[in-house]
CSV table of C-alpha atoms and ligand atoms in Angstrom, one decimal:
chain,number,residue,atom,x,y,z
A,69,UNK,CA,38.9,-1.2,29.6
A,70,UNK,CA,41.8,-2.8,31.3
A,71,UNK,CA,44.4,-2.3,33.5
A,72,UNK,CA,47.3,-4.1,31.4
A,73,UNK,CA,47.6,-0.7,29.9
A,74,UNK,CA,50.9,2.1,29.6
A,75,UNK,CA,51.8,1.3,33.8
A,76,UNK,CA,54.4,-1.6,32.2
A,77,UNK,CA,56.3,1.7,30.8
A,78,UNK,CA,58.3,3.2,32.9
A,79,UNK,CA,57.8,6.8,33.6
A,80,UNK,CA,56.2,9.3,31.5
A,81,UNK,CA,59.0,9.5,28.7
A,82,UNK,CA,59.0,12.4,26.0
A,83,UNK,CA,57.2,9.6,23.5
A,84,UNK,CA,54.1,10.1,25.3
A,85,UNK,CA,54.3,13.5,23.9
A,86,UNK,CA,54.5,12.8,20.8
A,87,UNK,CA,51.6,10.0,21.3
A,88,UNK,CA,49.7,12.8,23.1
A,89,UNK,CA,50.2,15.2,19.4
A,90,UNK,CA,49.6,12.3,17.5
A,91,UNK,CA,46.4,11.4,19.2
A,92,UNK,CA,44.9,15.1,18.8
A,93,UNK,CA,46.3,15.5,15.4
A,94,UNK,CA,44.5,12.7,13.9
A,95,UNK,CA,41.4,13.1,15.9
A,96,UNK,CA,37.8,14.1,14.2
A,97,UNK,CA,37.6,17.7,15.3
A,98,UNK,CA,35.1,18.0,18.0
A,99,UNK,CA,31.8,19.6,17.5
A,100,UNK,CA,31.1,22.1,18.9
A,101,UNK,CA,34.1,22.7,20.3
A,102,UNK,CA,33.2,26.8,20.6
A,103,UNK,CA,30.3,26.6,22.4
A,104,UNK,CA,31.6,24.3,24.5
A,105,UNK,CA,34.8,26.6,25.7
A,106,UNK,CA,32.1,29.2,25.9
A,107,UNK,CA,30.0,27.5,27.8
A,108,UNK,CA,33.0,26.6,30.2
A,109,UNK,CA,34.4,30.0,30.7
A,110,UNK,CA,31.1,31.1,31.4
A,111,UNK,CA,30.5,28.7,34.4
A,112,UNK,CA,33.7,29.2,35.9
A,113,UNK,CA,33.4,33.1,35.7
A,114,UNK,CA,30.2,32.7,37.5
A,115,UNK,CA,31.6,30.7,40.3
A,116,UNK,CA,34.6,32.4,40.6
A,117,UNK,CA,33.3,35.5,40.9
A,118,UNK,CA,31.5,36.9,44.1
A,119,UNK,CA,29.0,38.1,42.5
A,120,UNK,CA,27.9,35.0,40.6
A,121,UNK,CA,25.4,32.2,42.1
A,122,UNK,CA,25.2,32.7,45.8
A,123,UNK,CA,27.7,35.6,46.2
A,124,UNK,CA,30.9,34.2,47.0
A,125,UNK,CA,33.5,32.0,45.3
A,126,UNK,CA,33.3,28.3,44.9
A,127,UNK,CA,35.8,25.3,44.2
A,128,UNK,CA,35.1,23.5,41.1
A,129,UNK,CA,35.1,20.3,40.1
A,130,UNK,CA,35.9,18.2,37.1
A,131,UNK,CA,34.2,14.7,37.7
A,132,UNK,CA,34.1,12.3,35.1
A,133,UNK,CA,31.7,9.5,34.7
A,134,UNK,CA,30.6,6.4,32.4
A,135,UNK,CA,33.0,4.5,30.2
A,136,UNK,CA,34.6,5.9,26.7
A,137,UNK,CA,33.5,3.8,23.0
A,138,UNK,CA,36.2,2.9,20.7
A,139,UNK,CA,34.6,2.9,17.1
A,140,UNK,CA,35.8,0.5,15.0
A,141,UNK,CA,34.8,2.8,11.7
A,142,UNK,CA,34.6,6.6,11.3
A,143,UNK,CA,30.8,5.9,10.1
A,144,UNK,CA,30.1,4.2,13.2
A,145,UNK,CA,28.4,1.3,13.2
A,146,UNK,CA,30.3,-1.0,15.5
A,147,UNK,CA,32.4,-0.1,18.8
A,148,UNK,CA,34.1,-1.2,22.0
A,149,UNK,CA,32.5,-0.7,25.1
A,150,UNK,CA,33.1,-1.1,28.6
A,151,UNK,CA,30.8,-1.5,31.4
A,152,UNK,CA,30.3,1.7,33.2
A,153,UNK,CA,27.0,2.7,34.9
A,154,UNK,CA,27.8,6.3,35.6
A,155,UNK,CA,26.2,5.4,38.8
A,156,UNK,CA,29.6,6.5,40.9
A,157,UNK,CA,30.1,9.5,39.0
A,158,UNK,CA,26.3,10.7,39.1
A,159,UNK,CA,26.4,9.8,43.3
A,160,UNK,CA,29.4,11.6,44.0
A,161,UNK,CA,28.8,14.6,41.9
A,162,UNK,CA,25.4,15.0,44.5
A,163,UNK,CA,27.7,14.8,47.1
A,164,UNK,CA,30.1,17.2,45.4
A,165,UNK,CA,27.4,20.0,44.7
A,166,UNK,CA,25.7,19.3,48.4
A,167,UNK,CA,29.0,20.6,49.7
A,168,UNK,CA,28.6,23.4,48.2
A,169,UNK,CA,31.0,22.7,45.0
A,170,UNK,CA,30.4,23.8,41.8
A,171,UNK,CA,31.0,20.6,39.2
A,172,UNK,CA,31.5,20.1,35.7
A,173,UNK,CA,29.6,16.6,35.0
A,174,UNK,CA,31.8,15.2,31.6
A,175,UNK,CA,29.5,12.1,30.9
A,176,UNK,CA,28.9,9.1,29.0
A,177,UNK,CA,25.8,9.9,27.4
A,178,UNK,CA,23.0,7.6,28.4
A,179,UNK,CA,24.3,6.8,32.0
A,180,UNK,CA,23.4,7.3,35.3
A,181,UNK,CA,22.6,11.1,35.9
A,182,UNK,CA,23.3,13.1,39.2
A,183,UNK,CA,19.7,13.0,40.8
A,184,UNK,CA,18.2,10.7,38.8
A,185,UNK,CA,19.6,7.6,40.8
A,186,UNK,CA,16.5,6.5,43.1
A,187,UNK,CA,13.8,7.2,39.7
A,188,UNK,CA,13.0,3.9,37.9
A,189,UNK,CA,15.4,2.8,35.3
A,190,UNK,CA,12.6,4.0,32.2
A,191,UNK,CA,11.1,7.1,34.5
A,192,UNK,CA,8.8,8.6,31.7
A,193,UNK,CA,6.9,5.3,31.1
A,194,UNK,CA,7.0,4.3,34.8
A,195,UNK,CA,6.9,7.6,36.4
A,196,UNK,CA,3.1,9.0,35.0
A,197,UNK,CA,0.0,8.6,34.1
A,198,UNK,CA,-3.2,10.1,33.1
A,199,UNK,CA,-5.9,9.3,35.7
A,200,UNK,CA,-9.5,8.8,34.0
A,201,UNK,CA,-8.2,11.1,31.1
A,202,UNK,CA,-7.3,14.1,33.2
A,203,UNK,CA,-4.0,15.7,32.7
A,204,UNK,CA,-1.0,14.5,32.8
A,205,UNK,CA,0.7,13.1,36.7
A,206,UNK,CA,3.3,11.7,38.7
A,207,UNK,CA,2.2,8.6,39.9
A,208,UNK,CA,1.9,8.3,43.8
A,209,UNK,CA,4.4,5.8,43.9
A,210,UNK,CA,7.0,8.0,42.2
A,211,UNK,CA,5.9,11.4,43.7
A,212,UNK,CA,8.6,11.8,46.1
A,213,UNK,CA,11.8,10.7,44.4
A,214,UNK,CA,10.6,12.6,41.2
A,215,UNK,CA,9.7,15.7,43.1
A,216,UNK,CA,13.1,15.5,44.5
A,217,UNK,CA,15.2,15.0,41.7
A,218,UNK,CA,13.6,17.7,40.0
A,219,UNK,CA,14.2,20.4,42.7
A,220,UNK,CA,17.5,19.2,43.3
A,221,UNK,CA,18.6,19.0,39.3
A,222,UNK,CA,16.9,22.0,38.8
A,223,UNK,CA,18.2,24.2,41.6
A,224,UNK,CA,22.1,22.7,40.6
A,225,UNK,CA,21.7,24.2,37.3
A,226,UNK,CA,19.4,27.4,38.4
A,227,UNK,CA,22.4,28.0,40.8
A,228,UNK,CA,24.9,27.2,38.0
A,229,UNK,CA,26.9,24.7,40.2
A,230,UNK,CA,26.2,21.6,37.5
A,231,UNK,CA,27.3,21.4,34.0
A,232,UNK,CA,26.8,19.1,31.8
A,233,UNK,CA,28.8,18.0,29.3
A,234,UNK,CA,28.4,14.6,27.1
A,235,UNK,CA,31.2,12.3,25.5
A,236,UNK,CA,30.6,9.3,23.5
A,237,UNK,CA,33.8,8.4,22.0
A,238,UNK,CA,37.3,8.4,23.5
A,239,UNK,CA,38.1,11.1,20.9
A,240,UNK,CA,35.3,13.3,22.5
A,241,UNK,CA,36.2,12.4,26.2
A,242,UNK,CA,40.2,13.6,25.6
A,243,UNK,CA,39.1,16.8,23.5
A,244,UNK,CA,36.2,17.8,26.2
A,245,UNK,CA,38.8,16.7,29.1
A,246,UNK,CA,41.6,19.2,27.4
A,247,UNK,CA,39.0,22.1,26.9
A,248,UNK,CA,38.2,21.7,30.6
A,249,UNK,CA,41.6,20.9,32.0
A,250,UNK,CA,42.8,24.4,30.0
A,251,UNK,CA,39.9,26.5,31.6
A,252,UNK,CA,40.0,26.0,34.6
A,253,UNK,CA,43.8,25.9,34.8
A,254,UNK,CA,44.0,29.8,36.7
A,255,UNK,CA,42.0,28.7,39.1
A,256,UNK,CA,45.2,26.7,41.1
A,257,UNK,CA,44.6,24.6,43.6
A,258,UNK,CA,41.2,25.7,44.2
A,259,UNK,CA,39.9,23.1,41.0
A,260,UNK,CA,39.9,19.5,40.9
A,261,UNK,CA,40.1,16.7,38.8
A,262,UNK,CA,38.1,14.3,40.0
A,263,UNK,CA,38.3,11.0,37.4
A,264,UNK,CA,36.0,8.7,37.6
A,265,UNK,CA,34.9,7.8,33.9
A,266,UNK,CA,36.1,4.2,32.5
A,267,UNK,CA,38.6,5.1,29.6
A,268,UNK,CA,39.6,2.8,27.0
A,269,UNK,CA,43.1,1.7,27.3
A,270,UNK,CA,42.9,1.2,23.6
A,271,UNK,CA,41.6,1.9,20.4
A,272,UNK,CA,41.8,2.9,16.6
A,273,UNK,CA,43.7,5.6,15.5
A,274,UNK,CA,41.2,7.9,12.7
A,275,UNK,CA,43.5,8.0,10.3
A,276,UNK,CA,44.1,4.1,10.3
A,277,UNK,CA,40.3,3.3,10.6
A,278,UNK,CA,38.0,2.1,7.7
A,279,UNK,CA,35.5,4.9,6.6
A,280,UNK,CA,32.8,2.6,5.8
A,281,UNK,CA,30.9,-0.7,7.9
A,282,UNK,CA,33.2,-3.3,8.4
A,283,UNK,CA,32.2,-6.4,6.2
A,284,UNK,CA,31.4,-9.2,7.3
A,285,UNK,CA,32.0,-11.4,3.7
A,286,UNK,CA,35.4,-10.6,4.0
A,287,UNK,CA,36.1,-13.7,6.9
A,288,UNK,CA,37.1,-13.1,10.4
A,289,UNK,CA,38.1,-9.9,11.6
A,290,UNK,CA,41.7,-9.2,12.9
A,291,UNK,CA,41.8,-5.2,14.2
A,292,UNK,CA,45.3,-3.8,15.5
A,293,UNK,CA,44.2,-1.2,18.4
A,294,UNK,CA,46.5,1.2,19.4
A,295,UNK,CA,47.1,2.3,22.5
A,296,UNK,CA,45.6,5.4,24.0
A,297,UNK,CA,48.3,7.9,25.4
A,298,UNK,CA,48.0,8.1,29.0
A,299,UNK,CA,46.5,11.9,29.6
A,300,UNK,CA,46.8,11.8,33.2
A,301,UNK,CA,50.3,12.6,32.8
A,302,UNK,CA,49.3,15.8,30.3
A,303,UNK,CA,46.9,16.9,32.4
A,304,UNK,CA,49.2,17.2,35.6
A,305,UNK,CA,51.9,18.7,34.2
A,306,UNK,CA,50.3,20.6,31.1
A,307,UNK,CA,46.9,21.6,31.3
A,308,UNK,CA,46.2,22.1,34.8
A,309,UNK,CA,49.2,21.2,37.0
A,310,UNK,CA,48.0,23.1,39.8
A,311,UNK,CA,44.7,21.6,40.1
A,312,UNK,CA,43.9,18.6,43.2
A,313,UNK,CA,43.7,15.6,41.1
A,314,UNK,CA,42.0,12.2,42.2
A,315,UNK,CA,42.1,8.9,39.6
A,316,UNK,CA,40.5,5.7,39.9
A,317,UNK,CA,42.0,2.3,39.3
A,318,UNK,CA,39.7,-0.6,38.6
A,319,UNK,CA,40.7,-4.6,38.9
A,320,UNK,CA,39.0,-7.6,39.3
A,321,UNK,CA,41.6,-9.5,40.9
A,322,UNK,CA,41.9,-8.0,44.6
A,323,UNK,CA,45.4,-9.4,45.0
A,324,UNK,CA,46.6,-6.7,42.1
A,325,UNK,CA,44.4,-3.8,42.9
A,326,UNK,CA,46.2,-2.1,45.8
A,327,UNK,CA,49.6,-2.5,44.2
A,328,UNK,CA,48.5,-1.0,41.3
A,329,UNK,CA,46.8,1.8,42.5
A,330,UNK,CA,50.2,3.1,44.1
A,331,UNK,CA,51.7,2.4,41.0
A,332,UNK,CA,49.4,4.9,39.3
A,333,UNK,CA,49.9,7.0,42.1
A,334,UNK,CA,53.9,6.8,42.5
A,335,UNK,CA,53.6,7.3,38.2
A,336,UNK,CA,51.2,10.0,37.4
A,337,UNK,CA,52.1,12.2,41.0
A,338,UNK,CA,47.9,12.3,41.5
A,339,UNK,CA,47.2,13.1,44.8
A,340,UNK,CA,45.1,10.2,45.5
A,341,UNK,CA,44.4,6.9,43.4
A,342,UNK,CA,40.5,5.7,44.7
A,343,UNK,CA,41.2,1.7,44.6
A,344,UNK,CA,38.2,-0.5,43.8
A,345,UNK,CA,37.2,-3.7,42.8
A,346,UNK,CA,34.2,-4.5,40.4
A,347,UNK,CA,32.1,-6.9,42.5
A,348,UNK,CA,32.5,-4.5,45.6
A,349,UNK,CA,32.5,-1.1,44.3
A,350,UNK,CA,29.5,0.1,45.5
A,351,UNK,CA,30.1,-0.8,49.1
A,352,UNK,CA,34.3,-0.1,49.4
A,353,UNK,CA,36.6,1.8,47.9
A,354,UNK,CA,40.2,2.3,49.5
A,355,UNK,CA,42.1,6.0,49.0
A,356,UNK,CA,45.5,4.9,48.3
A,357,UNK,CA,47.9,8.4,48.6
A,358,UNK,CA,51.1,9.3,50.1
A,359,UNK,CA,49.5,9.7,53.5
A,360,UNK,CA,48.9,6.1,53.3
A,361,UNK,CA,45.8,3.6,52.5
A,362,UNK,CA,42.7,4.7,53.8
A,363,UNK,CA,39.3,1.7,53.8
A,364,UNK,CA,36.4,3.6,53.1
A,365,UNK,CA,33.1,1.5,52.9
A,366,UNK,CA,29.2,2.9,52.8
A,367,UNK,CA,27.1,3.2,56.0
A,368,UNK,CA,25.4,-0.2,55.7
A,369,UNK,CA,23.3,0.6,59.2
A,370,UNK,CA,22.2,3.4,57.0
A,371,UNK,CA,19.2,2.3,54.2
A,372,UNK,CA,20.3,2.9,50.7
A,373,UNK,CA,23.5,4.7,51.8
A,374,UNK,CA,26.2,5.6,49.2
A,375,UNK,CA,29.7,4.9,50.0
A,376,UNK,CA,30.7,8.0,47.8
A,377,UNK,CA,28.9,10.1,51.1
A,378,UNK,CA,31.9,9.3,52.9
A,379,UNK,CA,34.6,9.0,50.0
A,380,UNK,CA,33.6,12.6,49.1
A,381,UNK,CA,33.6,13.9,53.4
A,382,UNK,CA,37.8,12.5,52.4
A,383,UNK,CA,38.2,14.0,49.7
A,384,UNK,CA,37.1,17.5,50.2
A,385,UNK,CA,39.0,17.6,53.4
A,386,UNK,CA,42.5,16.2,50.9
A,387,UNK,CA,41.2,19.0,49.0
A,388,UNK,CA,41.0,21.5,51.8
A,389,UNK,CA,44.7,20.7,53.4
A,390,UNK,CA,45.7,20.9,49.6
A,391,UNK,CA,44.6,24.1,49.1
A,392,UNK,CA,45.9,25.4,52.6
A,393,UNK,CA,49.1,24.4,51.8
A,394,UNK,CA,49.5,25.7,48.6
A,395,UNK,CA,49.1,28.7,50.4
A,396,UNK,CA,51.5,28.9,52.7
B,62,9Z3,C1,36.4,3.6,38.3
B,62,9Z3,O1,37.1,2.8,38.8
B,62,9Z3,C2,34.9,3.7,38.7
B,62,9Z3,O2,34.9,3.7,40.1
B,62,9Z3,C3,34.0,2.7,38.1
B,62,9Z3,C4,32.6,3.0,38.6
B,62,9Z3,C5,34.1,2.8,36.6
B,62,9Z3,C6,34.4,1.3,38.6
B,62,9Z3,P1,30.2,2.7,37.7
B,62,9Z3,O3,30.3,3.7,36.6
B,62,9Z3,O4,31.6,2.1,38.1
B,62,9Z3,O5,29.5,3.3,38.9
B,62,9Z3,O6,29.4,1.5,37.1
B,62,9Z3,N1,36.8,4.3,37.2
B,62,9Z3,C7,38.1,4.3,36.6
B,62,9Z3,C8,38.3,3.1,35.8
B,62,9Z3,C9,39.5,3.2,34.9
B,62,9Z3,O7,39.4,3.3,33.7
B,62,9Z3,N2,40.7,3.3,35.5
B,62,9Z3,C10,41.9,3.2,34.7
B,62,9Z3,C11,42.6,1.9,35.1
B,62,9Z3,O8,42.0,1.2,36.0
B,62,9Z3,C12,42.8,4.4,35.0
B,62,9Z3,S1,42.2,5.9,34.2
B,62,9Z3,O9,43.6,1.6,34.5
């Protein structure tokens, strides 16, 4: 991932259209694409409807977690990476469902889960055991945070407020994104884009990749990537131009970070950029918007506190003001 990406360009020109096209056109089809939409359209009927889950109508949200591969051949044995926990995706999308939202999880598969934060990093091996050959157990050490991440995972999905859907590639991320971005587009305002995940900036178009492994006889390796068309931009005017829409903006160099977040902002008309910085990101994050910068860091007086508590108090109550005014 990096931030030397499409911002150099100046406004979202007609060419990212036909990037956009060309992207999806030479993509690998996505599997189960069907299900998928089904699955969608399913979950947001159920929450839209007051008659599904608890009886009244929720606001649903799209959050995005983990960092998109770039593979390097279309029989994948190598690919780029980036370095993406999933940890602020999984966090805020507790936050999200706490407050009563219903939230479509699109995630890196193998990182952090929603619930599954305070288990150990290998919970079936560390989690267990078998005392004197009885059955099976949650170890005493492990009791309470597995106990609660079961109930809470499990009463999410019972109450059909969590989705899950996984991505590997950047191809799968941009297909699933579309699929979502086009359901939940009649729901207005009342949906929200809430984009966490770390996406490649670049990467290797299908048609121009090799089929088979890369070989390593043939001396060093020099690879053209291409770079990926900025969606954003797609998704707020195309897919769902109604919904709230919140990106992220990632730099190492603090001096950089706040100007371009408001370039992103200024660029994409998202209705807030969250700023942060990789050493810091899990204790500050600042809301850059039209409203102005807003600094908000996690509770430190406050024992394993998450700063995405507050960050998602903020956003809700942007969301809330959005809603009311599209309204009026
Ligand atoms: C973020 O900035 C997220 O907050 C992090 C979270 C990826 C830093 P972790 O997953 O980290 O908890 O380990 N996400 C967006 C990063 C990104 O790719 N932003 C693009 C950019 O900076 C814009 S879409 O150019």
């Amino acid at each position: 991932m990096s931030s030397i990406n499409g911002l150099g360009r100046e406004g979202p020109a007609p060419v990212v259209e036909d990037e956009i096209t060309s992207f999806f056109g030479s993509a690998p089809p996505l599997k189960d694409s069907e299900k998928i939409f089904e699955k969608l359209n399913r979950f947001i009927e159920l929450n839209s409807s007051p008659q599904g889950g608890d009886g009244g109508e929720r606001r649903i949200v799209c959050v995005t977690s983990g960092g998109t591969t770039v593979p390097l051949e279309q029989r994948c044995v190598r690919y780029i990476d980036n370095f993406s926990s999933g940890n602020r995706g999984a966090a805020s999308t507790e936050y999200f469902v706490k407050a009563g939202y219903a939230v479509i999880f699109l995630y890196r598969r193998g990182t952090c889960q929603p619930y599954c934060r305070s288990l150990p990093d290998d919970p079936f091996l560390e989690c267990f055991e078998f005392p004197d050959g009885s059955d099976i157990q949650v170890r005493s050490s492990h009791s309470e945070a597995v106990k609660r991440a079961v109930r809470d995972q499990q009463a999410a999905v019972a109450e059909s407020r969590l989705l899950k859907l996984p991505f590997t590639n950047i191809f799968e991320y941009l297909q699933t994104l579309q699929l979502i971005g086009t359901a939940l587009k009649d729901l207005g305002p009342d949906a929200m884009f809430y984009l966490a995940a770390a996406v490649s900036d670049f990467y290797v178009p299908w048609n121009s990749m090799t089929e088979h492994k890369i070989q390593s006889g043939a001396g060093p390796l020099d690879i053209r990537l291409a770079q990926v068309p900025k969606m954003l931009w797609v998704l707020r005017t195309k897919w769902a131009p109604s919904a709230f829409c919140i990106s992220f903006k990632l730099e190492t160099d603090s001096k950089i970070l706040l100007e371009k977040a408001g370039m992103a902002l200024r660029k994409y008309k998202v209705h807030a950029v969250v700023a942060n910085e990789l050493l810091t990101r899990k204790e500050e994050v600042v809301v850059v918007s039209t409203d102005g910068n807003v600094l908000v860091r996690r509770d430190t007086d406050k024992p394993g506190s998450d700063v995405e508590d507050p960050l998602i108090r903020l956003i809700m109550d942007r969301h809330s003001a959005y809603i009311k005014e599209s309204h009026t």
